[in-house]
Amino acid sequence: SCSSSSKDIEQSGLTSLLAEPLFSHLDLFLFSLIIGLVVYWFMSRKKPEPIPEFKKLDTPAPSTRETSFIEKMKKTGKNIIVFYGSQTGTAEEFANRLAKDAQRYGMKGMAADPEEYSMGELSRLSEIPNALAIFCMATYGEGDPTDNAQDFYDWLQENDDEDLSGLNFTVFALGNKTYEHYNAMGKYVDKRLEDLGAKRIFDLGLGDDDGNLEEDFISWREQFWPAVCEHFGVEASGDESSIRQYELKVHTDLNMNKVYTGEIGRLKSFEVQKPPFDSKNPFLATVTVNRRLNKGGDRHLMHLELDITGSKIRYESGDHVAVFPTNDSALVNKLGEVLGVDLDVVISLNNLDEESNKKHPFPCPTTYRTALTHYLDITNPPRTNVLYELAQYASDPKDQENMRKMASSSPEGKSLYQNWVLDACRNILAILEDMPSLKPPIDHLCELLPRLQARYYSIASSSKVHPNSIHICAVVVEYQTKTGRVNKGVATNWLKNKLVNGHKSTVPMYIRKSQFRLPFKASNPVIMIGPGTGIAPFMGFIQERGWLKQQGKEVGETVMFFGSMQHFLLFSFLLSKLKEPIWKLIHSENAHIYICGDARNMAKDVQLAFYEIAEEVGGMTRTQATDYVKKLMTKGRYSQDVWS
């Protein structure tokens, strides 16, 4: 992958940068340890002490806001609404692009977060002439809805008597085919809307981030709009020019106390912290430990500890910690130089549509420097729509032609984008450097670049042992591109530089709950498989099992397979040596299986190894073995925390 941080993968939600080799120079040592059996003994008769329960945080009263998207559409003359289920921002980005497209077809569109509106109003969409609902739905983790689409998903499941016969709809799904439940959310929404009587006016689109998500979207979109035109009997205006969504306002005499300096939500929220803490109000956790775990090799494996004392933040083993990184200041400065601008000018980008819920593309007023440092993604290769809209600013006609070609669905254009942008890992700075005739105004560039997203890590600690501390285990990403540039992972290099040497280093963070949980009964055996930094959540699991043992609980057998990714190729061999005891734990003793790490290869190889054990020791056919493992998944006894 040429992503310099986490690949913007909606289905995964976890950072791809973790699936890397560990301790490559300790081969012999690790081979002997690749299977570590951590066995906790059986029940001692001591009366167990009660486990402290954490109180649920009070949720703040909802603010008064317009929850009727029908009234909003009527008021603003919109007839197309694009709902998005988005975890890392890509589905939201696609929704905005589709809403903007509508203008080119004489229609008016709006992008909408389903969490902000009453989705029961879908049946009323027929009150608006030529109305259409588009759903850009990403899948998170193991077939789950994204956080902002959870309520919509629940509503679809619970309302069997809903009549959506007046609803015209289409769905574009975002996922990753290396996952077991590929595009499950998009497929579910597509089928469920049809079951409730809605009319599908164009086929479900399937975007695969393991391949080229952008290409999938462009190909679908290029066929989708002609189908919409045909359905509603409208024609494209032929106006392919760039349409600005925001207008620039430069502030010359603004009180600097009113200027955002990197806060995600409320102004000054980093100075005056107020719980509860979440994705819109992260907690500034102090880094108390930052050390390198490995001695040998050229990899840098980090162990960080974040202090959450006084935050009221609660977590459980298996949860994810989301951190909001900042971009490298050297990159930001170079962008300012290439564009020839003063980065410290205070600006606002204001939505030209005054009725829009989204007043600005990022917190405003702020400076260009803050926007490029805290709010905008400047390290991932830009998507084709950015190149298309920037093309007008290239003074060389050949550059203009190439940029527009890359945004088309022609084989030549796709190939050019793949080779020149993706394979070469060119970020926006590299594109500007390698295309000297391209001189876009910085405000338009800031409008087009996607938001910098939070990065998710499996928590490597147990709250039973560390209630006021969250541990992270990650490999620092740094690699050379085909153009000879060195690209650095945004989050891991930022974390690496959070030094603990007298001054206070802080990390904006919040917790994302996970289904990756230890068994309810401590007496159940657990089998944990985590090559590379896949070991992270199991560090928390082992701490917790040890704590339970200290409380006098009966703790089942606790088995862990770990080691470097290279050594993990031997995993099937090791399992074959231990297939009888492993099968006994699973089949007779109700063991729970946990896999953490690389989804593309490791997770599939491990699954195959379990099929083979069920065949060889359990006497099953391959079909029976497959069904057996699927049943374990359904019962919550085979859990995966994987990324691509």
mmCIF file of N, CA, C and O in Angstrom, residues 37-43 518-519 521-528 541 545-546 548-549 553-559 585 589-592:
data_model
loop_
_atom_site.group_PDB
_atom_site.id
_atom_site.type_symbol
_atom_site.label_atom_id
_atom_site.label_comp_id
_atom_site.label_asym_id
_atom_site.label_seq_id
_atom_site.Cartn_x
_atom_site.Cartn_y
_atom_site.Cartn_z
ATOM 1 N N LEU A 37 2.410 -20.794 25.366
ATOM 2 C CA LEU A 37 1.240 -21.285 26.106
ATOM 3 C C LEU A 37 1.218 -20.626 27.473
ATOM 4 O O LEU A 37 2.115 -20.837 28.282
ATOM 5 N N VAL A 38 0.234 -19.747 27.638
ATOM 6 C CA VAL A 38 0.116 -19.089 28.936
ATOM 7 C C VAL A 38 -1.025 -19.792 29.666
ATOM 8 O O VAL A 38 -2.175 -19.588 29.323
ATOM 9 N N VAL A 39 -0.677 -20.671 30.544
ATOM 10 C CA VAL A 39 -1.725 -21.481 31.179
ATOM 11 C C VAL A 39 -1.984 -20.978 32.595
ATOM 12 O O VAL A 39 -1.074 -20.923 33.417
ATOM 13 N N TYR A 40 -3.188 -20.585 32.837
ATOM 14 C CA TYR A 40 -3.553 -20.179 34.199
ATOM 15 C C TYR A 40 -4.262 -21.343 34.885
ATOM 16 O O TYR A 40 -5.135 -21.951 34.293
ATOM 17 N N TRP A 41 -3.847 -21.558 36.132
ATOM 18 C CA TRP A 41 -4.281 -22.767 36.819
ATOM 19 C C TRP A 41 -5.743 -22.737 37.189
ATOM 20 O O TRP A 41 -6.391 -21.725 37.024
ATOM 21 N N PHE A 42 -6.203 -23.869 37.690
ATOM 22 C CA PHE A 42 -7.626 -23.978 37.960
ATOM 23 C C PHE A 42 -7.992 -23.345 39.281
ATOM 24 O O PHE A 42 -7.167 -22.910 40.054
ATOM 25 N N MET A 43 -9.232 -23.395 39.485
ATOM 26 C CA MET A 43 -9.912 -22.692 40.568
ATOM 27 C C MET A 43 -9.286 -22.931 41.946
ATOM 28 O O MET A 43 -9.082 -24.040 42.345
ATOM 29 N N LEU A 518 -13.469 -10.920 25.616
ATOM 30 C CA LEU A 518 -13.195 -12.183 26.304
ATOM 31 C C LEU A 518 -14.519 -12.878 26.637
ATOM 32 O O LEU A 518 -15.536 -12.205 26.788
ATOM 33 N N PRO A 519 -14.508 -14.221 26.782
ATOM 34 C CA PRO A 519 -15.761 -14.912 27.116
ATOM 35 C C PRO A 519 -16.315 -14.453 28.459
ATOM 36 O O PRO A 519 -15.559 -14.085 29.361
ATOM 37 N N LYS A 521 -17.703 -16.237 30.683
ATOM 38 C CA LYS A 521 -17.255 -17.169 31.720
ATOM 39 C C LYS A 521 -15.735 -17.283 31.656
ATOM 40 O O LYS A 521 -15.182 -17.734 30.655
ATOM 41 N N ALA A 522 -15.076 -16.868 32.723
ATOM 42 C CA ALA A 522 -13.608 -16.907 32.756
ATOM 43 C C ALA A 522 -13.071 -18.334 32.625
ATOM 44 O O ALA A 522 -11.929 -18.548 32.215
ATOM 45 N N SER A 523 -13.916 -19.324 32.959
ATOM 46 C CA SER A 523 -13.459 -20.719 32.899
ATOM 47 C C SER A 523 -13.357 -21.243 31.466
ATOM 48 O O SER A 523 -12.785 -22.307 31.232
ATOM 49 N N ASN A 524 -13.918 -20.500 30.493
ATOM 50 C CA ASN A 524 -13.776 -20.918 29.091
ATOM 51 C C ASN A 524 -12.322 -20.757 28.645
ATOM 52 O O ASN A 524 -11.715 -19.704 28.885
ATOM 53 N N PRO A 525 -11.759 -21.758 27.964
ATOM 54 C CA PRO A 525 -10.415 -21.581 27.413
ATOM 55 C C PRO A 525 -10.443 -20.544 26.284
ATOM 56 O O PRO A 525 -11.494 -20.324 25.667
ATOM 57 N N VAL A 526 -9.313 -19.880 26.051
ATOM 58 C CA VAL A 526 -9.209 -18.972 24.907
ATOM 59 C C VAL A 526 -7.973 -19.321 24.088
ATOM 60 O O VAL A 526 -6.927 -19.679 24.640
ATOM 61 N N ILE A 527 -8.119 -19.225 22.758
ATOM 62 C CA ILE A 527 -7.004 -19.440 21.826
ATOM 63 C C ILE A 527 -6.816 -18.132 21.073
ATOM 64 O O ILE A 527 -7.728 -17.676 20.369
ATOM 65 N N MET A 528 -5.651 -17.507 21.243
ATOM 66 C CA MET A 528 -5.394 -16.189 20.645
ATOM 67 C C MET A 528 -4.301 -16.313 19.594
ATOM 68 O O MET A 528 -3.250 -16.909 19.857
ATOM 69 N N PHE A 541 -5.870 -8.928 27.009
ATOM 70 C CA PHE A 541 -6.576 -10.153 27.385
ATOM 71 C C PHE A 541 -5.801 -10.918 28.469
ATOM 72 O O PHE A 541 -6.380 -11.391 29.453
ATOM 73 N N ARG A 545 -6.965 -11.853 32.251
ATOM 74 C CA ARG A 545 -7.084 -13.233 32.753
ATOM 75 C C ARG A 545 -6.230 -13.401 34.019
ATOM 76 O O ARG A 545 -6.632 -14.093 34.964
ATOM 77 N N GLY A 546 -5.064 -12.755 34.023
ATOM 78 C CA GLY A 546 -4.210 -12.806 35.210
ATOM 79 C C GLY A 546 -4.882 -12.147 36.404
ATOM 80 O O GLY A 546 -4.845 -12.660 37.531
ATOM 81 N N LEU A 548 -8.144 -11.807 36.853
ATOM 82 C CA LEU A 548 -9.251 -12.673 37.274
ATOM 83 C C LEU A 548 -8.738 -13.816 38.148
ATOM 84 O O LEU A 548 -9.359 -14.195 39.143
ATOM 85 N N LYS A 549 -7.577 -14.359 37.771
ATOM 86 C CA LYS A 549 -6.967 -15.449 38.540
ATOM 87 C C LYS A 549 -6.641 -14.964 39.963
ATOM 88 O O LYS A 549 -6.896 -15.659 40.948
ATOM 89 N N LYS A 553 -10.866 -16.370 40.689
ATOM 90 C CA LYS A 553 -11.768 -16.959 39.686
ATOM 91 C C LYS A 553 -11.123 -18.203 39.068
ATOM 92 O O LYS A 553 -9.887 -18.291 38.977
ATOM 93 N N GLU A 554 -11.971 -19.126 38.623
ATOM 94 C CA GLU A 554 -11.465 -20.248 37.834
ATOM 95 C C GLU A 554 -11.212 -19.728 36.420
ATOM 96 O O GLU A 554 -12.142 -19.254 35.760
ATOM 97 N N VAL A 555 -9.978 -19.799 35.988
ATOM 98 C CA VAL A 555 -9.616 -19.270 34.670
ATOM 99 C C VAL A 555 -9.220 -20.419 33.760
ATOM 100 O O VAL A 555 -8.354 -21.228 34.103
ATOM 101 N N GLY A 556 -9.868 -20.511 32.610
ATOM 102 C CA GLY A 556 -9.598 -21.585 31.663
ATOM 103 C C GLY A 556 -8.231 -21.456 31.014
ATOM 104 O O GLY A 556 -7.536 -20.449 31.176
ATOM 105 N N GLU A 557 -7.878 -22.492 30.249
ATOM 106 C CA GLU A 557 -6.575 -22.484 29.578
ATOM 107 C C GLU A 557 -6.482 -21.290 28.631
ATOM 108 O O GLU A 557 -7.444 -20.947 27.946
ATOM 109 N N THR A 558 -5.327 -20.649 28.622
ATOM 110 C CA THR A 558 -5.129 -19.424 27.850
ATOM 111 C C THR A 558 -3.941 -19.633 26.918
ATOM 112 O O THR A 558 -2.794 -19.680 27.372
ATOM 113 N N VAL A 559 -4.226 -19.808 25.636
ATOM 114 C CA VAL A 559 -3.180 -20.177 24.675
ATOM 115 C C VAL A 559 -2.981 -19.043 23.682
ATOM 116 O O VAL A 559 -3.954 -18.503 23.154
ATOM 117 N N LEU A 585 -9.828 -28.439 23.017
ATOM 118 C CA LEU A 585 -10.207 -27.163 23.628
ATOM 119 C C LEU A 585 -11.454 -26.583 22.951
ATOM 120 O O LEU A 585 -12.357 -26.070 23.612
ATOM 121 N N GLU A 589 -14.275 -28.295 25.176
ATOM 122 C CA GLU A 589 -14.177 -27.393 26.320
ATOM 123 C C GLU A 589 -14.676 -25.978 26.037
ATOM 124 O O GLU A 589 -14.448 -25.064 26.810
ATOM 125 N N ASN A 590 -15.352 -25.826 24.884
ATOM 126 C CA ASN A 590 -16.027 -24.547 24.599
ATOM 127 C C ASN A 590 -15.060 -23.357 24.492
ATOM 128 O O ASN A 590 -15.367 -22.243 24.916
ATOM 129 N N ALA A 591 -13.885 -23.608 23.913
ATOM 130 C CA ALA A 591 -12.883 -22.535 23.788
ATOM 131 C C ALA A 591 -13.368 -21.450 22.831
ATOM 132 O O ALA A 591 -14.099 -21.715 21.871
ATOM 133 N N HIS A 592 -12.944 -20.214 23.106
ATOM 134 C CA HIS A 592 -13.193 -19.081 22.215
ATOM 135 C C HIS A 592 -11.910 -18.787 21.437
ATOM 136 O O HIS A 592 -10.815 -18.787 22.016
#
